[in-house]
C-alpha atoms as one frame of an Amber mdcrd trajectory, in Angstrom:
protein
   0.198  -0.150   0.215   1.585   3.089  -0.913  -0.859   5.546   1.374  -1.433
   5.302   4.440  -5.184   5.387   5.421  -5.742   5.731   8.828  -7.473   8.244
   9.554  -6.621  11.133  11.918  -8.780  11.983  14.818 -10.008  15.174  16.088
  -8.442  16.501  18.425  -9.516  16.342  22.464  -9.618  19.843  23.300  -9.689
  21.477  26.873 -12.554  23.952  26.933 -10.432  26.768  27.257  -7.745  26.334
  24.892  -7.723  29.801  23.195  -9.943  29.814  19.824  -6.683  30.946  17.768
  -4.908  27.919  19.016  -7.188  25.579  18.379  -8.984  26.500  15.575  -5.429
  26.466  14.101  -5.193  22.871  16.051  -8.189  21.312  14.200  -6.919  22.929
  10.394  -4.104  21.599  10.936  -5.697  17.615  11.932  -8.161  18.063   8.829
  -5.241  18.909   6.277  -2.955  16.037   7.333  -6.219  13.164   6.883  -6.736
  14.909   4.001  -3.133  14.916   2.842  -2.825  10.990   3.834  -6.353  10.124
   1.855  -4.955  12.367  -1.360  -1.228  11.576  -1.235   1.089   8.618  -1.709
   3.787   8.371   1.477   6.153   9.298  -1.176   4.804  12.549  -2.443   3.822
  13.248   1.057   7.865  13.130   1.143   8.298  14.917  -1.765  10.758  18.113
  -1.369   8.998  20.820  -2.791   9.939  24.087  -1.501  12.800  25.605   1.188
  11.018  27.209   4.010  11.959  30.264   5.150  14.055  28.481   8.025  15.963
  27.301   5.675  15.664  24.062   5.614  13.515  22.279   3.279  10.303  21.746
   2.989   7.923  18.918   2.462   4.593  18.232   0.778   2.819  17.215   4.370
   4.655  20.623   5.875   3.208  23.038   3.239  -0.312  21.379   2.638  -0.793
  21.033   6.409   1.039  24.919   7.219  -1.400  26.033   4.209  -4.768  25.335
   6.151  -2.914  26.761   9.515  -2.431  30.199   7.607  -6.124  30.629   5.855
  -7.243  29.109   9.781  -4.807  32.285  11.328  -6.175  35.050   9.136  -9.693
  34.427   9.840  -8.253  34.082  13.393  -7.208  37.771  13.304  -3.892  36.192
  14.594   0.018  36.981  13.106   1.342  33.900  12.197   5.109  33.335  12.758
   5.633  29.449  10.853   8.679  27.349   9.711   7.627  27.718   6.172   5.864
  30.748   5.350   7.938  32.975   7.550   6.039  35.902   9.317   2.396  36.439
   8.263   1.102  40.082   9.785  -2.373  40.413  10.031  -2.004  43.507  12.023
  -2.022  42.286  15.130  -0.326  42.496  18.978  -1.115  38.091  18.945   1.284
  35.970  17.172   0.324  32.390  16.592   3.634  30.394  16.793   3.486  27.097
  15.187   5.492  23.982  13.934   2.739  22.791  11.816   4.088  19.372  11.172
   7.141  18.139  13.533   8.110  14.965  12.698   7.617  15.201   9.487   9.417
  12.296   7.407   6.910  10.260  10.235   4.368  11.876   9.322   5.016  11.050
   5.754   5.839   8.074   5.405   2.760   6.891   8.477   5.018   6.589  11.095
   2.708   7.708  14.118   5.106   9.840  15.593   3.859  13.456  14.699   1.971
  16.782  16.139   0.948  19.848  15.702   2.692  22.789  17.863   2.260  26.570
  18.395   2.101  29.058  21.021   0.536  32.372  21.611   2.653  35.086  21.766
   1.471  38.326  23.362   4.443  41.137  23.757   6.802  38.908  22.972   6.034
  36.638  25.912   4.449  33.269  25.011   1.217  32.495  27.219  -0.385  29.464
  26.219   1.097  26.223  24.219  -1.071  23.756  22.363   0.251  20.841  21.092
  -2.014  18.077  18.933  -0.609  14.212  18.744  -1.856  13.918  15.220  -2.530
   9.950  15.320  -4.440   9.938  18.604  -6.401  13.170  19.048  -4.320  13.515
  22.325  -3.713  17.240  23.205  -1.436  19.187  25.632  -2.510  22.499  26.306
  -0.973  25.101  29.229  -1.083  28.544  30.373   2.068  30.882  31.655   1.593
  30.829  35.466  -0.633  28.652  35.891   0.203  24.776  37.090  -1.610  21.953
  34.502  -2.837  18.785  34.671   0.070  16.723  34.351   2.850  17.123  35.693
   6.629  15.521  34.695   7.517  12.705  36.557   9.374  14.142  39.303  12.719
  12.098  39.001  16.343  14.358  39.983  18.747  11.728  38.494  20.407  10.883
  35.241  20.503   7.406  36.906  17.949   4.995  35.760  16.207   7.438  34.023
  13.875   7.075  30.915  15.625   9.642  28.444  14.684  10.488  24.768  17.277
  11.661  22.603  17.562  13.582  19.405  19.654  10.622  16.544  23.277  11.158
  16.646  24.381  13.338  14.374  27.782  14.843  13.259  30.118  15.933  16.013
  27.289  14.741  18.788  28.336  11.499  18.888  30.816  10.981  21.957  27.891
  13.186  23.915  24.901  11.402  22.709  26.827   7.818  24.005  27.593   9.114
  27.713  24.105  10.161  27.993  23.185   6.650  26.953  25.189   4.448  29.045
  24.275   6.602  32.094  20.582   6.456  31.169  18.618   3.042  32.137  16.285
   3.490  28.694  16.869   5.638  25.533  14.371   6.404  23.107  14.458   7.841
  19.539  11.695   8.837  18.103  12.153  11.385  15.697   9.809  13.951  16.795
  10.732  17.109  19.747   7.803  18.771  20.197   6.137  15.319  20.823   8.663
  14.169  22.955   8.846  17.144  25.055   5.180  16.618  26.136   5.998  13.014
  27.289   8.467  14.522  29.855   5.621  17.101  30.687   3.343  13.988  31.518
   5.505  12.302  32.813   6.082   9.409  30.731   9.420   9.839  30.250  12.054
  11.784  32.783  14.060  13.833  29.394  14.615  14.894  25.720  17.910  16.358
  25.030  19.533  17.353  21.961  23.027  16.569  23.013  24.560  19.380  21.159
  23.614  19.592  17.219  21.501  23.199  17.531  18.922  21.587  15.022  16.337
  22.991  17.348  13.993  25.652  16.234  11.910  28.696  17.985   8.958  26.357
  17.048  10.373  22.904  17.838  10.665  24.044  21.752   7.893  27.179  22.002
   5.290  25.054  23.360   7.176  23.285  25.893   8.717  26.944  26.757   5.571
  27.276  28.366   4.080  23.391  29.038   7.232  22.742  30.742   6.808  25.122
  33.946   3.200  24.692  33.597   4.011  20.947  34.487   6.570  21.517  36.688
   9.153  20.907  34.458  11.943  22.426  33.209  13.810  23.640  29.212  16.795
  25.030  29.233  19.081  25.284  26.267  22.467  22.697  26.497  24.796  25.710
  26.099  23.132  28.277  28.371  21.509  30.563  25.622  18.012  31.927  26.429
  14.830  30.714  25.036  12.990  33.098  24.062  10.869  34.796  21.338  12.531
  36.121  18.283  11.379  35.964  14.518  14.573  35.685  13.628  14.315  31.595
  12.170  18.430  31.300  11.069  18.423  31.320  15.487  19.328  27.304  16.219
  19.017  26.099  19.827  20.071  22.233  21.803  16.978  21.883  23.830  16.760
  20.081  27.046  13.537  19.584  28.723  13.671  17.303  31.673  11.159  16.824
  34.791  13.209  18.694  37.052  16.142  21.317  37.116  18.117  18.753  39.492
  17.881  16.413  36.293  18.026  18.970  33.490  21.833  19.881  35.957  23.137
  16.360  35.553  22.148  16.014  31.795  23.650  18.944  30.750  27.118  18.295
  32.903  27.175  14.907  30.901  26.162  15.508  28.011  29.066  18.499  27.850
  31.430  16.301  29.596
């Protein structure tokens, strides 16, 4: 079979999710469902353009982002996305989104991909929403308010279960130090989903061990959600995680159940 015909469910959203976040998440899920119905796996994975962030755009990204852009315009909010860049609708509110995090998974039918977005007001992220496409499961959080889920609370790397970005050139030694120190390792290839698994306590931590792969939209939902769930999100090299429409900026994100675990993870990665 050259198509992935499993249905994409409607997101299960909390009643108090901001209307713009809810509308764009629903639009993303529906567009992904339609993309899977109409296109083969090879077609969805085809690179059709270069995104505003300087990386190639797969067809699946372009189709889902187009639906998100339409929904954001209808909601009257600005949009900052990895493919289209900044779309100014004259609003004081900007929606920063990763239309499809885990694009290669999404294109090939591996059920590990998601929509992730955050509302930014005056350069401050105030609310976030992440939706796991293949299940409809959603994590929402508001800055300064406790979320309805909590991290595992783990404080030590020994015995931990962590997700890691796949080892890239120059990060192999750091990757193996972390793998050897933890109890269990997973490589899921979808940062936004993996950081939510940290937030809900399914895994203890996630890290890019130094490849500087992450853009703002890879991390901004976790910037709101992790603290609301009792966890922490840091950059491996101590750079501030902040809103910036400059999509050339990169980080190596570290999400952890507690600050103590984050500190040990970073120290281990840096050697």
